[in-house]
PDB file of C-alpha atoms and ligand atoms in Angstrom:
ATOM      1  CA  UNK A   1       0.000   0.000   0.000  1.00 59.00           C
ATOM      2  CA  UNK A   2       1.490   3.280  -1.110  1.00 69.00           C
ATOM      3  CA  UNK A   3       1.190   6.543   0.751  1.00 89.00           C
ATOM      4  CA  UNK A   4      -1.534   8.967  -0.213  1.00 93.00           C
ATOM      5  CA  UNK A   5      -0.655  11.872  -2.501  1.00 94.00           C
ATOM      6  CA  UNK A   6      -1.966  14.303   0.088  1.00 94.00           C
ATOM      7  CA  UNK A   7      -3.389  14.150   3.579  1.00 92.00           C
ATOM      8  CA  UNK A   8      -6.507  11.956   3.516  1.00 90.00           C
ATOM      9  CA  UNK A   9      -9.728  13.727   4.505  1.00 91.00           C
ATOM     10  CA  UNK A  10     -10.378  13.512   8.238  1.00 92.00           C
ATOM     11  CA  UNK A  11     -13.180  11.215   9.324  1.00 95.00           C
ATOM     12  CA  UNK A  12     -15.730  13.213  11.312  1.00 97.00           C
ATOM     13  CA  UNK A  13     -16.713  11.824  14.700  1.00 98.00           C
ATOM     14  CA  UNK A  14     -19.413  12.528  17.284  1.00 98.00           C
ATOM     15  CA  UNK A  15     -19.034  12.366  21.075  1.00 98.00           C
ATOM     16  CA  UNK A  16     -21.004   9.678  22.922  1.00 98.00           C
ATOM     17  CA  UNK A  17     -22.464  10.527  26.340  1.00 98.00           C
ATOM     18  CA  UNK A  18     -20.563   8.571  29.013  1.00 97.00           C
ATOM     19  CA  UNK A  19     -17.837   7.335  26.629  1.00 97.00           C
ATOM     20  CA  UNK A  20     -14.262   8.528  26.251  1.00 97.00           C
ATOM     21  CA  UNK A  21     -14.200   7.410  22.620  1.00 98.00           C
ATOM     22  CA  UNK A  22     -16.128   9.059  19.803  1.00 98.00           C
ATOM     23  CA  UNK A  23     -18.377   7.573  17.106  1.00 98.00           C
ATOM     24  CA  UNK A  24     -16.758   7.897  13.648  1.00 98.00           C
ATOM     25  CA  UNK A  25     -19.163   8.862  10.882  1.00 98.00           C
ATOM     26  CA  UNK A  26     -19.301   6.580   7.839  1.00 97.00           C
ATOM     27  CA  UNK A  27     -22.386   7.444   5.806  1.00 98.00           C
ATOM     28  CA  UNK A  28     -25.313   9.795   6.404  1.00 98.00           C
ATOM     29  CA  UNK A  29     -28.673   8.561   5.111  1.00 98.00           C
ATOM     30  CA  UNK A  30     -31.656  10.915   5.377  1.00 98.00           C
ATOM     31  CA  UNK A  31     -35.343  10.041   5.214  1.00 98.00           C
ATOM     32  CA  UNK A  32     -37.672  12.371   3.293  1.00 95.00           C
ATOM     33  CA  UNK A  33     -41.280  13.229   4.260  1.00 94.00           C
ATOM     34  CA  UNK A  34     -41.495  11.159   7.428  1.00 96.00           C
ATOM     35  CA  UNK A  35     -43.996  13.372   9.285  1.00 96.00           C
ATOM     36  CA  UNK A  36     -47.384  13.891   7.612  1.00 93.00           C
ATOM     37  CA  UNK A  37     -47.728  17.525   8.725  1.00 92.00           C
ATOM     38  CA  UNK A  38     -44.316  18.396   7.253  1.00 91.00           C
ATOM     39  CA  UNK A  39     -45.094  16.656   3.948  1.00 90.00           C
ATOM     40  CA  UNK A  40     -48.302  18.695   3.804  1.00 91.00           C
ATOM     41  CA  UNK A  41     -46.567  22.021   4.515  1.00 93.00           C
ATOM     42  CA  UNK A  42     -44.174  21.242   1.637  1.00 90.00           C
ATOM     43  CA  UNK A  43     -47.123  20.546  -0.674  1.00 91.00           C
ATOM     44  CA  UNK A  44     -46.481  16.815  -0.904  1.00 89.00           C
ATOM     45  CA  UNK A  45     -48.538  13.699  -0.405  1.00 86.00           C
ATOM     46  CA  UNK A  46     -47.170  11.072   1.939  1.00 85.00           C
ATOM     47  CA  UNK A  47     -46.179   7.924   0.075  1.00 83.00           C
ATOM     48  CA  UNK A  48     -46.964   5.076   2.443  1.00 87.00           C
ATOM     49  CA  UNK A  49     -45.681   2.328   0.152  1.00 93.00           C
ATOM     50  CA  UNK A  50     -42.038   2.808   1.164  1.00 94.00           C
ATOM     51  CA  UNK A  51     -39.712   5.405   2.688  1.00 95.00           C
ATOM     52  CA  UNK A  52     -37.352   7.318   0.396  1.00 96.00           C
ATOM     53  CA  UNK A  53     -33.883   8.686   1.005  1.00 97.00           C
ATOM     54  CA  UNK A  54     -31.232  11.177   0.103  1.00 97.00           C
ATOM     55  CA  UNK A  55     -27.721  11.329   1.476  1.00 98.00           C
ATOM     56  CA  UNK A  56     -25.343  13.880   2.866  1.00 98.00           C
ATOM     57  CA  UNK A  57     -21.589  13.511   2.531  1.00 98.00           C
ATOM     58  CA  UNK A  58     -19.906  12.513   5.797  1.00 97.00           C
ATOM     59  CA  UNK A  59     -17.746  15.601   5.312  1.00 97.00           C
ATOM     60  CA  UNK A  60     -20.922  17.684   5.788  1.00 98.00           C
ATOM     61  CA  UNK A  61     -20.997  16.619   9.455  1.00 98.00           C
ATOM     62  CA  UNK A  62     -20.631  19.431  11.982  1.00 98.00           C
ATOM     63  CA  UNK A  63     -20.633  19.451  15.786  1.00 98.00           C
ATOM     64  CA  UNK A  64     -23.469  20.839  17.847  1.00 98.00           C
ATOM     65  CA  UNK A  65     -22.588  24.270  19.184  1.00 98.00           C
ATOM     66  CA  UNK A  66     -20.853  25.313  15.980  1.00 98.00           C
ATOM     67  CA  UNK A  67     -21.227  28.586  14.131  1.00 98.00           C
ATOM     68  CA  UNK A  68     -21.534  27.848  10.406  1.00 98.00           C
ATOM     69  CA  UNK A  69     -21.442  30.524   7.713  1.00 98.00           C
ATOM     70  CA  UNK A  70     -24.651  31.226   5.778  1.00 98.00           C
ATOM     71  CA  UNK A  71     -23.978  29.023   2.742  1.00 98.00           C
ATOM     72  CA  UNK A  72     -23.481  30.231  -0.829  1.00 98.00           C
ATOM     73  CA  UNK A  73     -26.092  29.834  -3.556  1.00 98.00           C
ATOM     74  CA  UNK A  74     -29.262  30.199  -1.501  1.00 98.00           C
ATOM     75  CA  UNK A  75     -31.702  32.857  -0.359  1.00 98.00           C
ATOM     76  CA  UNK A  76     -33.735  30.415   1.729  1.00 98.00           C
ATOM     77  CA  UNK A  77     -31.606  28.318   4.104  1.00 98.00           C
ATOM     78  CA  UNK A  78     -33.859  26.215   6.369  1.00 98.00           C
ATOM     79  CA  UNK A  79     -33.569  24.311   9.637  1.00 98.00           C
ATOM     80  CA  UNK A  80     -34.953  20.770  10.015  1.00 98.00           C
ATOM     81  CA  UNK A  81     -34.843  19.205  13.489  1.00 98.00           C
ATOM     82  CA  UNK A  82     -34.449  15.416  13.386  1.00 98.00           C
ATOM     83  CA  UNK A  83     -33.846  12.248  15.377  1.00 98.00           C
ATOM     84  CA  UNK A  84     -30.545  10.660  14.344  1.00 98.00           C
ATOM     85  CA  UNK A  85     -30.072   6.899  14.578  1.00 98.00           C
ATOM     86  CA  UNK A  86     -26.499   5.608  14.907  1.00 98.00           C
ATOM     87  CA  UNK A  87     -25.929   2.069  13.638  1.00 98.00           C
ATOM     88  CA  UNK A  88     -23.721  -0.108  15.836  1.00 98.00           C
ATOM     89  CA  UNK A  89     -23.864  -3.557  14.251  1.00 98.00           C
ATOM     90  CA  UNK A  90     -23.937  -4.887  10.696  1.00 98.00           C
ATOM     91  CA  UNK A  91     -27.438  -5.105   9.204  1.00 98.00           C
ATOM     92  CA  UNK A  92     -28.282  -6.497   5.770  1.00 98.00           C
ATOM     93  CA  UNK A  93     -31.761  -7.643   4.797  1.00 98.00           C
ATOM     94  CA  UNK A  94     -32.933  -7.570   8.401  1.00 98.00           C
ATOM     95  CA  UNK A  95     -36.572  -7.750   9.435  1.00 98.00           C
ATOM     96  CA  UNK A  96     -38.175  -4.883  11.334  1.00 98.00           C
ATOM     97  CA  UNK A  97     -38.084  -7.058  14.448  1.00 98.00           C
ATOM     98  CA  UNK A  98     -34.338  -7.718  14.076  1.00 98.00           C
ATOM     99  CA  UNK A  99     -33.575  -4.117  13.133  1.00 98.00           C
ATOM    100  CA  UNK A 100     -33.510  -2.856  16.725  1.00 98.00           C
ATOM    101  CA  UNK A 101     -30.371  -4.939  17.319  1.00 98.00           C
ATOM    102  CA  UNK A 102     -28.490  -2.724  14.846  1.00 98.00           C
ATOM    103  CA  UNK A 103     -29.125   0.494  16.812  1.00 98.00           C
ATOM    104  CA  UNK A 104     -26.225   1.715  18.932  1.00 98.00           C
ATOM    105  CA  UNK A 105     -27.376   5.176  19.894  1.00 98.00           C
ATOM    106  CA  UNK A 106     -29.631   8.139  19.170  1.00 98.00           C
ATOM    107  CA  UNK A 107     -28.939  11.832  18.851  1.00 98.00           C
ATOM    108  CA  UNK A 108     -30.377  15.185  17.911  1.00 98.00           C
ATOM    109  CA  UNK A 109     -29.579  16.348  14.391  1.00 98.00           C
ATOM    110  CA  UNK A 110     -30.188  19.330  12.126  1.00 98.00           C
ATOM    111  CA  UNK A 111     -30.661  18.672   8.403  1.00 98.00           C
ATOM    112  CA  UNK A 112     -29.860  22.194   7.167  1.00 98.00           C
ATOM    113  CA  UNK A 113     -31.291  22.693   3.678  1.00 98.00           C
ATOM    114  CA  UNK A 114     -31.069  25.139   0.780  1.00 98.00           C
ATOM    115  CA  UNK A 115     -34.856  25.062   0.403  1.00 98.00           C
ATOM    116  CA  UNK A 116     -35.002  27.190  -2.732  1.00 98.00           C
ATOM    117  CA  UNK A 117     -32.587  24.892  -4.560  1.00 98.00           C
ATOM    118  CA  UNK A 118     -34.212  21.719  -3.232  1.00 97.00           C
ATOM    119  CA  UNK A 119     -37.625  22.842  -4.488  1.00 96.00           C
ATOM    120  CA  UNK A 120     -36.191  23.882  -7.864  1.00 97.00           C
ATOM    121  CA  UNK A 121     -34.483  20.485  -8.173  1.00 97.00           C
ATOM    122  CA  UNK A 122     -37.678  18.703  -7.141  1.00 95.00           C
ATOM    123  CA  UNK A 123     -39.745  20.557  -9.723  1.00 95.00           C
ATOM    124  CA  UNK A 124     -37.249  19.724 -12.471  1.00 97.00           C
ATOM    125  CA  UNK A 125     -37.162  16.082 -11.274  1.00 96.00           C
ATOM    126  CA  UNK A 126     -33.446  16.410 -10.591  1.00 96.00           C
ATOM    127  CA  UNK A 127     -31.421  15.086  -7.641  1.00 96.00           C
ATOM    128  CA  UNK A 128     -31.451  17.160  -4.441  1.00 96.00           C
ATOM    129  CA  UNK A 129     -27.698  17.364  -3.883  1.00 97.00           C
ATOM    130  CA  UNK A 130     -27.336  21.136  -4.122  1.00 97.00           C
ATOM    131  CA  UNK A 131     -30.302  21.562  -1.803  1.00 98.00           C
ATOM    132  CA  UNK A 132     -29.316  18.964   0.751  1.00 98.00           C
ATOM    133  CA  UNK A 133     -25.622  18.047   0.576  1.00 98.00           C
ATOM    134  CA  UNK A 134     -24.514  21.450   1.808  1.00 98.00           C
ATOM    135  CA  UNK A 135     -21.117  21.878   3.471  1.00 98.00           C
ATOM    136  CA  UNK A 136     -21.476  21.907   7.291  1.00 98.00           C
ATOM    137  CA  UNK A 137     -25.187  21.088   6.986  1.00 98.00           C
ATOM    138  CA  UNK A 138     -25.414  17.853   8.990  1.00 98.00           C
ATOM    139  CA  UNK A 139     -25.301  19.143  12.549  1.00 98.00           C
ATOM    140  CA  UNK A 140     -24.890  16.309  15.050  1.00 98.00           C
ATOM    141  CA  UNK A 141     -25.263  16.441  18.837  1.00 98.00           C
ATOM    142  CA  UNK A 142     -23.531  13.976  21.179  1.00 98.00           C
ATOM    143  CA  UNK A 143     -25.071  10.507  20.950  1.00 98.00           C
ATOM    144  CA  UNK A 144     -26.901   8.724  23.766  1.00 98.00           C
ATOM    145  CA  UNK A 145     -26.784   4.932  23.827  1.00 98.00           C
ATOM    146  CA  UNK A 146     -30.061   3.233  22.925  1.00 97.00           C
ATOM    147  CA  UNK A 147     -30.059   1.299  26.181  1.00 95.00           C
ATOM    148  CA  UNK A 148     -30.241   4.615  28.075  1.00 96.00           C
ATOM    149  CA  UNK A 149     -33.287   5.843  26.122  1.00 94.00           C
ATOM    150  CA  UNK A 150     -35.599   2.856  25.926  1.00 88.00           C
ATOM    151  CA  UNK A 151     -38.563   2.717  23.575  1.00 95.00           C
ATOM    152  CA  UNK A 152     -38.723   5.411  20.904  1.00 97.00           C
ATOM    153  CA  UNK A 153     -42.081   7.140  20.511  1.00 95.00           C
ATOM    154  CA  UNK A 154     -43.216   9.074  23.582  1.00 96.00           C
ATOM    155  CA  UNK A 155     -40.364  11.625  23.304  1.00 98.00           C
ATOM    156  CA  UNK A 156     -40.996  15.230  22.302  1.00 98.00           C
ATOM    157  CA  UNK A 157     -38.979  16.687  19.416  1.00 98.00           C
ATOM    158  CA  UNK A 158     -38.756  20.483  19.446  1.00 98.00           C
ATOM    159  CA  UNK A 159     -36.822  23.320  17.842  1.00 98.00           C
ATOM    160  CA  UNK A 160     -36.538  26.946  18.908  1.00 98.00           C
ATOM    161  CA  UNK A 161     -35.290  29.730  16.655  1.00 98.00           C
ATOM    162  CA  UNK A 162     -33.951  32.635  18.723  1.00 98.00           C
ATOM    163  CA  UNK A 163     -35.960  31.311  21.672  1.00 98.00           C
ATOM    164  CA  UNK A 164     -39.244  30.999  19.773  1.00 98.00           C
ATOM    165  CA  UNK A 165     -40.790  27.532  19.444  1.00 98.00           C
ATOM    166  CA  UNK A 166     -40.991  26.581  15.752  1.00 98.00           C
ATOM    167  CA  UNK A 167     -41.157  22.777  15.635  1.00 98.00           C
ATOM    168  CA  UNK A 168     -43.027  20.713  18.218  1.00 98.00           C
ATOM    169  CA  UNK A 169     -44.006  17.090  17.672  1.00 98.00           C
ATOM    170  CA  UNK A 170     -43.677  13.586  19.095  1.00 98.00           C
ATOM    171  CA  UNK A 171     -41.344  10.906  17.761  1.00 98.00           C
ATOM    172  CA  UNK A 172     -44.445   8.705  17.575  1.00 97.00           C
ATOM    173  CA  UNK A 173     -45.607  11.021  14.757  1.00 97.00           C
ATOM    174  CA  UNK A 174     -42.986   9.479  12.441  1.00 97.00           C
ATOM    175  CA  UNK A 175     -44.670   7.679   9.532  1.00 97.00           C
ATOM    176  CA  UNK A 176     -41.835   5.164   9.168  1.00 97.00           C
ATOM    177  CA  UNK A 177     -40.588   3.968  12.546  1.00 97.00           C
ATOM    178  CA  UNK A 178     -36.895   3.584  13.320  1.00 98.00           C
ATOM    179  CA  UNK A 179     -36.909  -0.203  12.915  1.00 98.00           C
ATOM    180  CA  UNK A 180     -38.951  -0.047   9.716  1.00 98.00           C
ATOM    181  CA  UNK A 181     -36.472   2.403   8.188  1.00 98.00           C
ATOM    182  CA  UNK A 182     -33.486   0.234   9.117  1.00 98.00           C
ATOM    183  CA  UNK A 183     -35.203  -2.892   7.768  1.00 98.00           C
ATOM    184  CA  UNK A 184     -36.075  -1.197   4.466  1.00 98.00           C
ATOM    185  CA  UNK A 185     -32.688   0.503   4.032  1.00 98.00           C
ATOM    186  CA  UNK A 186     -30.899  -2.779   4.808  1.00 98.00           C
ATOM    187  CA  UNK A 187     -32.426  -4.231   1.658  1.00 98.00           C
ATOM    188  CA  UNK A 188     -30.273  -1.831  -0.379  1.00 98.00           C
ATOM    189  CA  UNK A 189     -27.162  -1.264   1.739  1.00 98.00           C
ATOM    190  CA  UNK A 190     -24.958  -3.318   3.996  1.00 98.00           C
ATOM    191  CA  UNK A 191     -25.498  -1.095   7.027  1.00 98.00           C
ATOM    192  CA  UNK A 192     -22.549  -1.037   9.368  1.00 98.00           C
ATOM    193  CA  UNK A 193     -21.226   0.786  12.432  1.00 98.00           C
ATOM    194  CA  UNK A 194     -20.618   4.417  11.511  1.00 98.00           C
ATOM    195  CA  UNK A 195     -23.763   4.741   9.425  1.00 98.00           C
ATOM    196  CA  UNK A 196     -26.174   7.439  10.571  1.00 98.00           C
ATOM    197  CA  UNK A 197     -29.824   7.822   9.625  1.00 98.00           C
ATOM    198  CA  UNK A 198     -31.505  11.214   9.903  1.00 98.00           C
ATOM    199  CA  UNK A 199     -35.140  10.225  10.262  1.00 98.00           C
ATOM    200  CA  UNK A 200     -36.967  13.261   8.891  1.00 98.00           C
ATOM    201  CA  UNK A 201     -38.350  16.484  10.308  1.00 98.00           C
ATOM    202  CA  UNK A 202     -41.717  17.486  11.753  1.00 98.00           C
ATOM    203  CA  UNK A 203     -43.759  20.448  10.525  1.00 97.00           C
ATOM    204  CA  UNK A 204     -42.651  24.004  11.200  1.00 98.00           C
ATOM    205  CA  UNK A 205     -39.496  24.269   9.088  1.00 98.00           C
ATOM    206  CA  UNK A 206     -38.415  27.758   8.164  1.00 98.00           C
ATOM    207  CA  UNK A 207     -35.597  30.067   7.111  1.00 98.00           C
ATOM    208  CA  UNK A 208     -32.628  31.376   9.061  1.00 98.00           C
ATOM    209  CA  UNK A 209     -30.584  34.540   8.625  1.00 98.00           C
ATOM    210  CA  UNK A 210     -27.112  35.550   9.736  1.00 98.00           C
ATOM    211  CA  UNK A 211     -26.879  35.729  13.509  1.00 98.00           C
ATOM    212  CA  UNK A 212     -29.750  33.327  14.188  1.00 98.00           C
ATOM    213  CA  UNK A 213     -29.468  30.800  16.983  1.00 98.00           C
ATOM    214  CA  UNK A 214     -31.135  27.367  16.753  1.00 98.00           C
ATOM    215  CA  UNK A 215     -31.769  25.168  19.801  1.00 98.00           C
ATOM    216  CA  UNK A 216     -33.214  21.676  19.414  1.00 98.00           C
ATOM    217  CA  UNK A 217     -34.255  19.059  21.936  1.00 98.00           C
ATOM    218  CA  UNK A 218     -35.543  15.509  22.019  1.00 98.00           C
ATOM    219  CA  UNK A 219     -36.632  14.170  25.408  1.00 98.00           C
ATOM    220  CA  UNK A 220     -33.811  12.185  27.000  1.00 97.00           C
ATOM    221  CA  UNK A 221     -31.131  13.154  24.462  1.00 98.00           C
ATOM    222  CA  UNK A 222     -28.289  15.660  24.534  1.00 98.00           C
ATOM    223  CA  UNK A 223     -29.600  18.957  23.072  1.00 98.00           C
ATOM    224  CA  UNK A 224     -28.337  20.518  19.854  1.00 98.00           C
ATOM    225  CA  UNK A 225     -27.524  24.100  18.958  1.00 98.00           C
ATOM    226  CA  UNK A 226     -26.299  26.005  15.926  1.00 98.00           C
ATOM    227  CA  UNK A 227     -25.500  29.641  15.202  1.00 98.00           C
ATOM    228  CA  UNK A 228     -25.676  30.978  11.646  1.00 98.00           C
ATOM    229  CA  UNK A 229     -22.604  33.066  10.860  1.00 98.00           C
ATOM    230  CA  UNK A 230     -21.860  35.688   8.252  1.00 98.00           C
ATOM    231  CA  UNK A 231     -21.870  34.490   4.623  1.00 96.00           C
ATOM    232  CA  UNK A 232     -18.372  33.919   3.262  1.00 88.00           C
TER     233      UNK A 232
HETATM  234 MN1   MN B 301     -34.660  16.315   6.648  1.00 74.85          MN
END
């Protein structure tokens, strides 16, 4: 094995509550339209035949508490508060019942989105990469091990923008449940430790401007925050 031509990109990693070692990020899968009220506010029907996905580059991962510059190419940068599932064991073609065994931990996440570009891409039936795979757009809070959370469903998921409540739902409002998503996704990918799944956002998404502060919470998990900096 020869040396690399240049320094290899650093693998992003997320802290884990109660652990000295961090969780290295492999892939970031994201579920679209997983809360009926959010699908409706975006003018979409919910497709209940199967979940659908887009991805963010692992290099888009950013720590909670960061200040990220307002990104280029958009006039409508949006927050999306989400439950993040961290895979901790290999899963390929697993049933929904078996899928729970693949979960290592949960965390709060922000799927920051160039909404104007995403909608333009959607209308032209093009991929969503410019809208979704934005640099520093996958904000990830410290993970909490699944064993410390228990059953997913009764937890509140909320987001405040500058102290004003904007998103407020229950994890039980998710159309596709955590185990159903893992089971479905495992029919297409060999899921493995390091893979993250952002499970979709509730209603109430909206734009940010320079200087805004986002605070997100999910009951029982480490909270998440983000400040929007000056455009570069
Ligand atoms: Mn999302």
